[in-house]
Structures are given as structure tokens and as C-alpha cells.
Amino acid sequence: MLHTFDLRVYYEDTDAGGIVYHANYLCFAERARTEFLHKLGLSNHKMLSEDIGIVVSHLEIDYKQPAFLEDKLTVETSVLKMGAATMLLKQDIKRDGILIAGLKVSVAFVCMSAKRPIRIPQELRSKFETYQE
Amino acid sequence: MLHTFDLRVYYEDTDAGGIVYHANYLCFAERARTEFLHKLGLSNHKMLSEDIGIVVSHLEIDYKQPAFLEDKLTVETSVLKMGAATMLLKQDIKRDGILIAGLKVSVAFVCMSAKRPIRIPQELRSKFETYQE
Amino acid sequence: MLHTFDLRVYYEDTDAGGIVYHANYLCFAERARTEFLHKLGLSNHKMLSEDIGIVVSHLEIDYKQPAFLEDKLTVETSVLKMGAATMLLKQDIKRDGILIAGLKVSVAFVCMSAKRPIRIPQELRSKFETYQE
Amino acid sequence: MLHTFDLRVYYEDTDAGGIVYHANYLCFAERARTEFLHKLGLSNHKMLSEDIGIVVSHLEIDYKQPAFLEDKLTVETSVLKMGAATMLLKQDIKRDGILIAGLKVSVAFVCMSAKRPIRIPQELRSKFETYQE
């Protein structure tokens, strides 16, 4: 299974080169992860209030094609690997089915105040596994 | 008539104070203006390719309530006044009908290369007028 | 007295119109206010840890000239008015002495958890007053 | 040789987790690359006016430690490898000598209108090579 999230490119996302600013693809991917969480019944806001955060520990992005002002993009998210406190996600950003940027994102569940990793709850793990490739 | 645009607050929109960063409401309002244009059959991208831009010349914003991570916000846009090359827009950003931030935004149609104002085409003007308060 | 803060325009600050994105001048002004605080011996970080924030309650910005990639800009900050819990600041963003954007920013000292205004401490007030026009 | 660039973390760089938003390290690294170019006598603005851009083709980032509001960070940039039209850069973001985030950034010199890679001029190549590890 694949989670998909659609977005439009606005002025704020572009730069003077006339294309989407390279760092903003990471924002697009984060929005998609948040919507993915929501789909699974979770919320960053609620988690933060319980001192839990999902932080990015490593990220790789391959820029394939530029995207432009007002493009409609889709972020496809799937799970590549699950660890005790971590997950490796694959996130492809596409325009009309063409790959614009491909990301591999390692995230860790952490206790925000203690800055320590915490185990992903079993119930949540099962939900993520349905999106595993 | 009122144009409405919905959005969700993501991590990128918030700051260490735990609330939406004050400058980002201007981005929300700009997204709404872009969607408003699209609704009227226009596109910034197409306009830029014809050397036309809609630039903000003056802006006023009143911050009423903080907004938080993952809030669902609505931007309501209407036209307060129309000039030959300019428009004054009212944009209210709300959460569940409660005003979060109220903007008054003056925009001007300009020739981007010459940096000069240009007259709003009559056909477009008629469309905007249906959203005039 | 006037507080001045210099910055350079980077790709992230610009948009596909080839100029600085209008919302980013608010970020420039905020950076200047933070440096102004530091000059007076304060820090947002320390204040937040004491549950105090300086939040923007109202803002007005007049866009005079576009700014471009790699421009060197200066933000000049002075105090227009002081209230018990609020201040009205004037912030001019210039390039080579030419006004690019002029802001009037109302800020309030607030207790972040209670979301209530708090009185500006007398010692701090005296320091701000030396920058009053 | 190593190019170093200092910056301060402002509110705009942080998120509701109380730390620097993960995508913003890419902005910090881009600022450093721009200042590096300036040091070598180049400018993105001038290059764009000649239809040349330096675009990121691949990027990897390892997040080691969170950074906080008002931290002073340093970006250290060096050249790992040079190709005909591409360069691989190493960029370490540090606070007081401690690694916060480590990046490997592949950039390509491209003709912006044709979206094609172009050869790095020999004079420029020689300058970059003095920063090669």
C-alpha cells in the first residue's frame, strides 16, 4: 500500500531560479508524513503534548526534474523498513506520474524532553506495516 | 461573494513558541489569492510568462489568536476596493469560524520587467467585482 | 538612537518573480528585533524558558521597491511608542540607503502558557526608551 | 582548506518541537555555498543573468544533534570531488565545534533555459580545487 498526498506549488515554494527551492521538497515530504499519520489516527500535536516527537535522523534526496510555480505534485509514501524505534520511509514526489524528487527518510520516535529514542507502540507498528513494500 | 480556501498547519509553519510563526499567515493569504485567481481562470505562472505579476504594495495584519500545529484554517477573501491597476483585498484567517488573523492587502498588477503598473483587463475586473463587498 | 542589522538575500528569500517574497521581509524584521534584544542583553530563548514571549499583535508593511538575490539589506529599528505591555516599533529595510520596505510592528510581552499580556520590566523599559524617536 | 560561514538561529528557523526544523539546515548550507561563491568572486545573481545556475542534484544529510533558538552555528564547506559539470561538497554544521548535521551535496552547473549541464570553467575549477580535501 502507498499513501498519497497532493499539493500545489505556491510562490513561497519557488526561488529566483524560477523553480521550486530544493529544501522545500523536504517540507512537502513532511506534510505528507503528517497526513499519513492522520490517516493512521495519529497527530503530531497530540504526540508533542505527550512529549513524543517523530524526528528525522537521516535523509537522502535525489533531484530528478525541476518543479514550477502552480504545479500539482503528489507525494507517494511507503515504508521500506521498520526498527524498534525507527522507520525508513520512501517518498516519491511526482508530477503527472513523472518523478520530480525521490527521498529516503529515516525517522525516529523520541522522547522530546529526554532526547532519547522510544519504542514504536505495537498497535502503531502494525498499522505502518500495511504500508511496507 | 466570498472566496474560501482551507489549509492545515504543518511543522514548517510553526516556531519554537509552539504557535504559527507570524510571517506565515502572509503565505497562507497568498496561497488563497492564488487559488482565488485559479477559480477566476487565471494563473500566476501563465501571467509571469507574459511578464505580468501581481505584487503586494501594502499589507496590514491584525493577530487575534494564536494558531497551532495541525489546526485546520480557512482563509476568506473578498474585494474591498478596485482601482485601475490595484485592488484592496480583505482576507480573514479563521479556525472553526473564530478569527485568527485579519489582513488587508493592497495588490498591484505590474509589468515585471519594466516594474510599472498595468491596467487590470476589463474582463478580469468584472470577475473580481462579483467578490466585492 | 537606531538599531541597525545587516543581512544578505539568499535563494530561499526569493520567489519565481525574481524578487524577495513579500512575507520574508517580516522574517528580516524579526531577525533584527532578535538582534536588538541581544544588544539589550535579552534573549528569546531565555525568555521562552521563563514562559515569556514577545508576540506580534499588529503589523503594517509598505512595499516600496523590490529587492533581489544577494542584495545587502539593512534593517533600521527604532521605538515609536511604549505601553505597559506593548511597544510600537518602526522598522525600515533599506538597500544602499534606499527604502525597500517600511514596517510598523506592534509587539506585546505575553505569558506564553496563560496567553496573557505581562508588564514590561522597568529595567528593560528604560533600555528601549533610549531607542525611542 | 575549509570555507566557514556563521549564522544565528532565529524564530523562523525553529518549529513547534522547539528545535530547528529539519529542512532549514539545507537553507543554512545553501547560504554557506553562496558565501563560498562570493569568496571566490562569483555571484548567483550574476550567473542567473547569464542563464547559468548551480542546482543541487543529490543531497544526503545526517542529523546528529538538535539545534535551538538563537544558537550560533557554523557551516564548514569543503570539496570532496570535482567532475566536468558537477561537484560533491561536504558541509558540516556545528555548534561550538560539535557536529549538529552533516551534509553531502552534489551540485551541477546548468544552463537554466536549456536545463542542460555545462562545463565548469577552468579558472573557477582551479579555485574550487584549493578547497578540495
PDB file of C-alpha atoms in Angstrom, chain A residues 8-51:
ATOM      1  CA  ARG A   8       0.093  22.770  -5.265  1.00  0.00           C
ATOM      2  CA  VAL A   9       3.323  24.775  -5.652  1.00  0.00           C
ATOM      3  CA  TYR A  10       2.881  28.383  -4.485  1.00  0.00           C
ATOM      4  CA  TYR A  11       5.133  31.451  -4.822  1.00  0.00           C
ATOM      5  CA  GLU A  12       6.579  30.792  -1.342  1.00  0.00           C
ATOM      6  CA  ASP A  13       7.902  27.413  -2.582  1.00  0.00           C
ATOM      7  CA  THR A  14       9.816  28.807  -5.560  1.00  0.00           C
ATOM      8  CA  ASP A  15      13.038  30.798  -5.862  1.00  0.00           C
ATOM      9  CA  ALA A  16      14.643  33.279  -8.229  1.00  0.00           C
ATOM     10  CA  GLY A  17      15.797  30.404 -10.442  1.00  0.00           C
ATOM     11  CA  GLY A  18      12.105  30.090 -11.370  1.00  0.00           C
ATOM     12  CA  ILE A  19      11.820  26.607  -9.854  1.00  0.00           C
ATOM     13  CA  VAL A  20      10.910  25.037  -6.514  1.00  0.00           C
ATOM     14  CA  TYR A  21      13.654  25.776  -3.964  1.00  0.00           C
ATOM     15  CA  HIS A  22      15.454  22.500  -3.246  1.00  0.00           C
ATOM     16  CA  ALA A  23      14.874  22.498   0.532  1.00  0.00           C
ATOM     17  CA  ASN A  24      11.117  22.837   0.108  1.00  0.00           C
ATOM     18  CA  TYR A  25      10.735  19.268  -1.155  1.00  0.00           C
ATOM     19  CA  LEU A  26      11.579  18.235   2.411  1.00  0.00           C
ATOM     20  CA  CYS A  27       8.643  20.329   3.612  1.00  0.00           C
ATOM     21  CA  PHE A  28       6.370  18.670   1.033  1.00  0.00           C
ATOM     22  CA  ALA A  29       7.514  15.264   2.267  1.00  0.00           C
ATOM     23  CA  GLU A  30       6.934  16.256   5.895  1.00  0.00           C
ATOM     24  CA  ARG A  31       3.386  17.409   5.100  1.00  0.00           C
ATOM     25  CA  ALA A  32       2.780  14.019   3.509  1.00  0.00           C
ATOM     26  CA  ARG A  33       4.134  12.202   6.591  1.00  0.00           C
ATOM     27  CA  THR A  34       1.825  14.270   8.803  1.00  0.00           C
ATOM     28  CA  GLU A  35      -1.207  13.409   6.644  1.00  0.00           C
ATOM     29  CA  PHE A  36      -0.066   9.777   6.660  1.00  0.00           C
ATOM     30  CA  LEU A  37      -0.044   9.863  10.491  1.00  0.00           C
ATOM     31  CA  HIS A  38      -3.506  11.406  10.491  1.00  0.00           C
ATOM     32  CA  LYS A  39      -4.740   8.639   8.232  1.00  0.00           C
ATOM     33  CA  LEU A  40      -3.460   6.165  10.832  1.00  0.00           C
ATOM     34  CA  GLY A  41      -5.284   8.039  13.607  1.00  0.00           C
ATOM     35  CA  LEU A  42      -2.224   9.884  14.988  1.00  0.00           C
ATOM     36  CA  SER A  43      -1.365  13.570  15.300  1.00  0.00           C
ATOM     37  CA  ASN A  44       1.973  15.342  15.857  1.00  0.00           C
ATOM     38  CA  HIS A  45       0.197  17.865  18.051  1.00  0.00           C
ATOM     39  CA  LYS A  46      -1.202  15.189  20.374  1.00  0.00           C
ATOM     40  CA  MET A  47       2.114  13.332  20.396  1.00  0.00           C
ATOM     41  CA  LEU A  48       4.057  16.521  21.293  1.00  0.00           C
ATOM     42  CA  SER A  49       1.629  17.103  24.189  1.00  0.00           C
ATOM     43  CA  GLU A  50       2.694  13.626  25.388  1.00  0.00           C
ATOM     44  CA  ASP A  51       6.377  14.613  24.969  1.00  0.00           C
TER      45      ASP A  51
END
